[in-house]
GROMACS .gro file of C-alpha atoms in nm:
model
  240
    1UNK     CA    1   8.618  10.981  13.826
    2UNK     CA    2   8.472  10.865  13.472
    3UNK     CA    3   8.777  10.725  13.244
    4UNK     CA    4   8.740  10.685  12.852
    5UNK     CA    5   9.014  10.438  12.744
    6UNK     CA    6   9.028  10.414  12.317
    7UNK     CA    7   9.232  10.103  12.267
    8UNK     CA    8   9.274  10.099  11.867
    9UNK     CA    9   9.471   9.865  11.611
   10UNK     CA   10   9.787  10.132  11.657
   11UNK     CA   11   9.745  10.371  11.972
   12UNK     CA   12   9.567  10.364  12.277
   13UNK     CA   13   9.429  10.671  12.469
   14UNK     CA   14   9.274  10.787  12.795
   15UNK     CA   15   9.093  11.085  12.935
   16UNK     CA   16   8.993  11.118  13.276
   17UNK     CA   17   8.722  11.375  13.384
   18UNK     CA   18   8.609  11.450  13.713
   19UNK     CA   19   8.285  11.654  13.771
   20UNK     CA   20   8.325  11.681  13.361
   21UNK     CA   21   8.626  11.873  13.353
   22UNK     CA   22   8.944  11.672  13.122
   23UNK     CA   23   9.186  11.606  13.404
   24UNK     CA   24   9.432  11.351  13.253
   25UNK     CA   25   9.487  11.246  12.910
   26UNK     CA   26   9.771  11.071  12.745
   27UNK     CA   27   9.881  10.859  12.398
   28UNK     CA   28  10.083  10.524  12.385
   29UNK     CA   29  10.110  10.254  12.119
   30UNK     CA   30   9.820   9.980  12.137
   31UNK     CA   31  10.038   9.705  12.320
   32UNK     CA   32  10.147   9.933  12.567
   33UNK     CA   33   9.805  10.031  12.697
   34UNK     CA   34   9.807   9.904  13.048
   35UNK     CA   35  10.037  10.218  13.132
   36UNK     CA   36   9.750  10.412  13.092
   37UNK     CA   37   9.563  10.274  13.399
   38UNK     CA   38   9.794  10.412  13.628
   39UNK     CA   39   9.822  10.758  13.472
   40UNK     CA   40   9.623  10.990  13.638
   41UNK     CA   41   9.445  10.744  13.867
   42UNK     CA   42   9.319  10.859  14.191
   43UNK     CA   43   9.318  10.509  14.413
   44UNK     CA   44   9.075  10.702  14.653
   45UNK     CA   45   8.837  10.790  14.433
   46UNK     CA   46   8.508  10.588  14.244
   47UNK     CA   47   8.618  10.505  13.920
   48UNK     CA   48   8.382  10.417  13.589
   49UNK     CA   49   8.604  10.299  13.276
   50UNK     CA   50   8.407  10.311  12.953
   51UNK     CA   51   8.606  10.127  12.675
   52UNK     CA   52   8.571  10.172  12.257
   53UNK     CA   53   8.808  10.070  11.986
   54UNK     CA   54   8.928   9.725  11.816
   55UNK     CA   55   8.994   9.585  12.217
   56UNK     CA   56   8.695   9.753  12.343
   57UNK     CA   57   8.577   9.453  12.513
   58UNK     CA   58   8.952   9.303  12.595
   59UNK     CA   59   9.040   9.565  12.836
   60UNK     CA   60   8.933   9.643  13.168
   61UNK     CA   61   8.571   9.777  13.100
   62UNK     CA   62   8.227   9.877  13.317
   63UNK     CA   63   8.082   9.942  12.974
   64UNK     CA   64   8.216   9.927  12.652
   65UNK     CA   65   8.063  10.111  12.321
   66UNK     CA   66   8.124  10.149  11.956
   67UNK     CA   67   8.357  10.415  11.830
   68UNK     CA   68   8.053  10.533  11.651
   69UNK     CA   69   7.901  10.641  11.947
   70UNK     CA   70   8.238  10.756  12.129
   71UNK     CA   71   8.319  10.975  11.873
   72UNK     CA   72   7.944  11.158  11.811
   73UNK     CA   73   7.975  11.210  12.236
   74UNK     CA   74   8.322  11.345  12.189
   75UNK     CA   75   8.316  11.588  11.918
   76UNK     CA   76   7.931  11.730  12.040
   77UNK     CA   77   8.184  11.860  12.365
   78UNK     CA   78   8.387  12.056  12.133
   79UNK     CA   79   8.139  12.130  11.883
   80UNK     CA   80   7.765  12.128  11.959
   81UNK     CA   81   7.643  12.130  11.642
   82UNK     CA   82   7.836  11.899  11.427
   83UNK     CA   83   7.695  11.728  11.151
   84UNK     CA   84   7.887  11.500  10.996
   85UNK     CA   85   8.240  11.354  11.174
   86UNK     CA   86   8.537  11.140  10.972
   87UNK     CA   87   8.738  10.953  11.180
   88UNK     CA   88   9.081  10.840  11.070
   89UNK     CA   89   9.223  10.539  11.187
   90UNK     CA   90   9.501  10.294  11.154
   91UNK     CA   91   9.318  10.055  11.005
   92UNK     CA   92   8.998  10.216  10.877
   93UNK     CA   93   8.812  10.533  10.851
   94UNK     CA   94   8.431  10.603  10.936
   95UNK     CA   95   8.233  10.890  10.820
   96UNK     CA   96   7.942  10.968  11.038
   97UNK     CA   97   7.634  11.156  10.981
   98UNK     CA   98   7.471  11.270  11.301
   99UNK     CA   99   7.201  11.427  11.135
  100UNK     CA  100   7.026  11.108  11.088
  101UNK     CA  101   7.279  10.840  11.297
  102UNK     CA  102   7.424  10.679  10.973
  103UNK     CA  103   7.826  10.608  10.911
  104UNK     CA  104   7.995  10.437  10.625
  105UNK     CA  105   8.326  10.257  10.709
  106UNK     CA  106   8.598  10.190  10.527
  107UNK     CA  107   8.813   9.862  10.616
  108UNK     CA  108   8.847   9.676  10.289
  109UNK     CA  109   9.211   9.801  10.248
  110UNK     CA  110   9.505  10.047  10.345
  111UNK     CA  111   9.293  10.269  10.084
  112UNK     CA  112   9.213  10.600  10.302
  113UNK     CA  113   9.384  10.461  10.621
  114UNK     CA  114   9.637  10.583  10.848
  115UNK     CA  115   9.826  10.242  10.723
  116UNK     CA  116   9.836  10.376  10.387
  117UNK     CA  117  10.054  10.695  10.491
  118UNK     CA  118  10.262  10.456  10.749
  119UNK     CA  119  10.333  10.245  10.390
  120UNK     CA  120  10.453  10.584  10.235
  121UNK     CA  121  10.657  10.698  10.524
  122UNK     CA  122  10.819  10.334  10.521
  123UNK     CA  123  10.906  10.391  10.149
  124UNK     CA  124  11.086  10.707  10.218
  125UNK     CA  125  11.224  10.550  10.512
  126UNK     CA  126  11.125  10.880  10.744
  127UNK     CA  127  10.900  10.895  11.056
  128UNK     CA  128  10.493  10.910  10.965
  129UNK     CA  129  10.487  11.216  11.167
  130UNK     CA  130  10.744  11.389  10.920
  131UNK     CA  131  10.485  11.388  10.621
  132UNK     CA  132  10.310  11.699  10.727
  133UNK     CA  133  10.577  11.930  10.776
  134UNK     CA  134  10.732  11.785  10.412
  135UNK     CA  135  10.415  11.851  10.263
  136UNK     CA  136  10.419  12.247  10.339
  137UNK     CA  137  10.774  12.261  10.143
  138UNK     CA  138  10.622  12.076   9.855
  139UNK     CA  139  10.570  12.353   9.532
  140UNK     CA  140  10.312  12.093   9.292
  141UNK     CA  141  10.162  11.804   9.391
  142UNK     CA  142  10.266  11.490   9.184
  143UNK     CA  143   9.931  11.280   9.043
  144UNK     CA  144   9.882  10.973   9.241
  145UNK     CA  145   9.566  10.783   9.170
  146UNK     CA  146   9.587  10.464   9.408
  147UNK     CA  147   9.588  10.446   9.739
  148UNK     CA  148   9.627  10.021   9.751
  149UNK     CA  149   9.964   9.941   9.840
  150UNK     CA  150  10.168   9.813   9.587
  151UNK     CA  151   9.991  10.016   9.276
  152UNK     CA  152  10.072  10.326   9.515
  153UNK     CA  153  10.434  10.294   9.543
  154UNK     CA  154  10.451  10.188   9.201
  155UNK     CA  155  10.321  10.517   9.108
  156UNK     CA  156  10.537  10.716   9.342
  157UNK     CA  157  10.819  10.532   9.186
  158UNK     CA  158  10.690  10.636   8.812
  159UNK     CA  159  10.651  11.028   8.948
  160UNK     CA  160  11.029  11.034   9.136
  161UNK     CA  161  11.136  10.937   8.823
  162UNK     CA  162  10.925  11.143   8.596
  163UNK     CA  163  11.115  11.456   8.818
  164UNK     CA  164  10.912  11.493   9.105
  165UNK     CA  165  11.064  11.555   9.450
  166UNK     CA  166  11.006  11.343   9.756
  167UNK     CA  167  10.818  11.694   9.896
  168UNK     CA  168  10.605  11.665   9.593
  169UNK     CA  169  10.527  11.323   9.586
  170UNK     CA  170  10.411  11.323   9.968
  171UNK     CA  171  10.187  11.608   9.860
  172UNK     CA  172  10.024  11.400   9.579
  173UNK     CA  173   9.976  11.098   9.851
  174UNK     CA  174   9.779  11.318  10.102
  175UNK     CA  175   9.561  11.463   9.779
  176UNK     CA  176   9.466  11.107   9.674
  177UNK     CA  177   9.421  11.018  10.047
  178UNK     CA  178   9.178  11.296  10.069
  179UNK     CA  179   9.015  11.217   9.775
  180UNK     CA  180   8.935  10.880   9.875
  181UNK     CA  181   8.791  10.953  10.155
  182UNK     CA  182   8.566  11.251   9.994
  183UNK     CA  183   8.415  10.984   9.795
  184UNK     CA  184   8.223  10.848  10.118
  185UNK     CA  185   8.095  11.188  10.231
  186UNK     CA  186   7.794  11.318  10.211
  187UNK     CA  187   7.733  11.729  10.131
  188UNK     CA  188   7.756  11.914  10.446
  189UNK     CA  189   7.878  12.274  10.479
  190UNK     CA  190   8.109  12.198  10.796
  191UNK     CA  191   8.273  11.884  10.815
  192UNK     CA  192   8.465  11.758  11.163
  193UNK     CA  193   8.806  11.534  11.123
  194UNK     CA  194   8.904  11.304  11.394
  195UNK     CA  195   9.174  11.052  11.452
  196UNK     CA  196   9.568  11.081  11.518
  197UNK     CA  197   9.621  11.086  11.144
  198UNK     CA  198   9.477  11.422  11.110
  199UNK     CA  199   9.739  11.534  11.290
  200UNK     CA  200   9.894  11.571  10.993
  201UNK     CA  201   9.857  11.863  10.859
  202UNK     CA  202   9.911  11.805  10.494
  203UNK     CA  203   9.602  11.589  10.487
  204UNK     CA  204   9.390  11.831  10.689
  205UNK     CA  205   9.524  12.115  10.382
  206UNK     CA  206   9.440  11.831  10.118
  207UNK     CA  207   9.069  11.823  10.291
  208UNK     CA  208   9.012  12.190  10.255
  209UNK     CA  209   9.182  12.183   9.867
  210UNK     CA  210   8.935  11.916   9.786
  211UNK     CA  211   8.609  11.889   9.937
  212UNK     CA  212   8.396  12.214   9.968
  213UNK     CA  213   8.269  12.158  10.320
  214UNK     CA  214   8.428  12.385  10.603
  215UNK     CA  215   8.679  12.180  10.749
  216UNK     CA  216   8.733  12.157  11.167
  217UNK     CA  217   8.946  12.012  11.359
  218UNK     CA  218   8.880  11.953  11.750
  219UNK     CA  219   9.177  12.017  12.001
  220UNK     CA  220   9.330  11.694  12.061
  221UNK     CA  221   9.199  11.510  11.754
  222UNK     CA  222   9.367  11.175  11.866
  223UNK     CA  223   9.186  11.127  12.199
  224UNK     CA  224   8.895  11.258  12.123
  225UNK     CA  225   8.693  10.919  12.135
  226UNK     CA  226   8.837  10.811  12.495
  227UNK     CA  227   8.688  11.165  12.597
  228UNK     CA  228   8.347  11.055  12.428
  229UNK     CA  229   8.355  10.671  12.642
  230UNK     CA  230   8.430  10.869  12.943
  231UNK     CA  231   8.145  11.131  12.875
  232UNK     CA  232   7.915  10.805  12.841
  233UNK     CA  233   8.100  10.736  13.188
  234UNK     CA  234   7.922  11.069  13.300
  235UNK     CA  235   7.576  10.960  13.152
  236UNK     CA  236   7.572  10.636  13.345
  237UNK     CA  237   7.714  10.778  13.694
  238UNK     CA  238   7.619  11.145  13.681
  239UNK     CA  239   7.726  11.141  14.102
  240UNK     CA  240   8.112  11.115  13.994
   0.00000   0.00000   0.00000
């Protein structure tokens, strides 16, 4: 059995394969991530654990590789031919060119981060999963220009006041998110999202308002760098 364990700065996530089929997978917050050991294991059977993320080379590990690499092995399962991936996380996001093995990251900040719509979910004081389904029953965007902490709430602040509803003003945070993010990639007709936080849908919609590339989304966006390390699993024992 090859096992992909992504242990990030918020979740952690498995995916088991066996003869390259996806037999187990499953998300839990970072700290909790020895639960995912057990889940799905087979005690009678060979097992390779490839590791990526921010504890890559903390947890239990027979190789561990960059995110970079997990996520171009990952997304070439659902799509062949992608081009260019961006990958979402807590803490920062990477774009990633395959078509000549290049990536820009983006860690200086909350700016274009899943932390950034965590900080706008606190604010409202509703769950970060809510933001996509109050996005849809949003009729205008409100303008929001930063996405650093403190200047963004600040201008959420100025726009509730100015009239806008909370609906609205969620809108306008996923447009600037987007837009921050557009600024690191490169012209590519179809472009590939990764990460948990594109499982919001408002920012996948703010994507496709914003940048002219096709936009895609894989099934199971969140995991799909644990099923990359475990597809390296594959590479390095091809007999399980």
């Amino acid at each position: 059995m090859n096992t992909g364990l992504d242990v990030g700065s918020t979740t952690a996530k498995i995916v088991r394969l066996e003869s390259g089929i996806i037999t187990a997978s499953k998300v839990v917050p970072s700290h909790r991530w020895k639960e995912l050991l057990e889940y799905g294991n087979k005690r009678d059977t060979i097992e390779t654990i490839v590791s990526t993320g921010y504890f890559r080379r903390t947890v239990p590990h027979t190789a561990a590789i960059t995110e970079i690499t997990a996520a171009s092995l990952g997304v070439r399962y659902y799509i062949p031919d992608a081009q260019v991936i961006v990958d979402v996380g807590g803490q920062d996001t990477k774009v990633i060119d395959l078509r000549n093995n290049t990536f820009l990251i983006n860690d200086k900040c909350s700016a274009g981060t899943g932390a950034f719509l965590e900080l706008a979910a606190h604010y409202f004081d509703i769950p970060v999963e809510s933001l996509g389904k109050l996005h849809t029953r949003a009729r205008r965007c409100a303008l929001i220009n930063n996405t650093c902490g403190v200047f963004a709430i600040s201008e959420m602040i100025s726009q509730l006041v100015g009239g806008y509803t909370m609906e609205e003003v969620i809108c306008g945070i996923h447009q600037a998110f987007a837009r921050r993010i557009a600024q690191m990639i490169p012209p590519v007709e179809t472009l590939v999202l990764i990460g948990g936080t594109v499982l919001n849908t408002g920012i996948v919609e703010s994507f496709e308002s914003i940048h002219s590339s096709t936009v895609v989304v894989p099934p199971s966006p969140q995991t799909v760098n644990a099923l990359g390390a475990a597809l390296y699993g594959k590479k390095l024992r091809p007999e399980i």
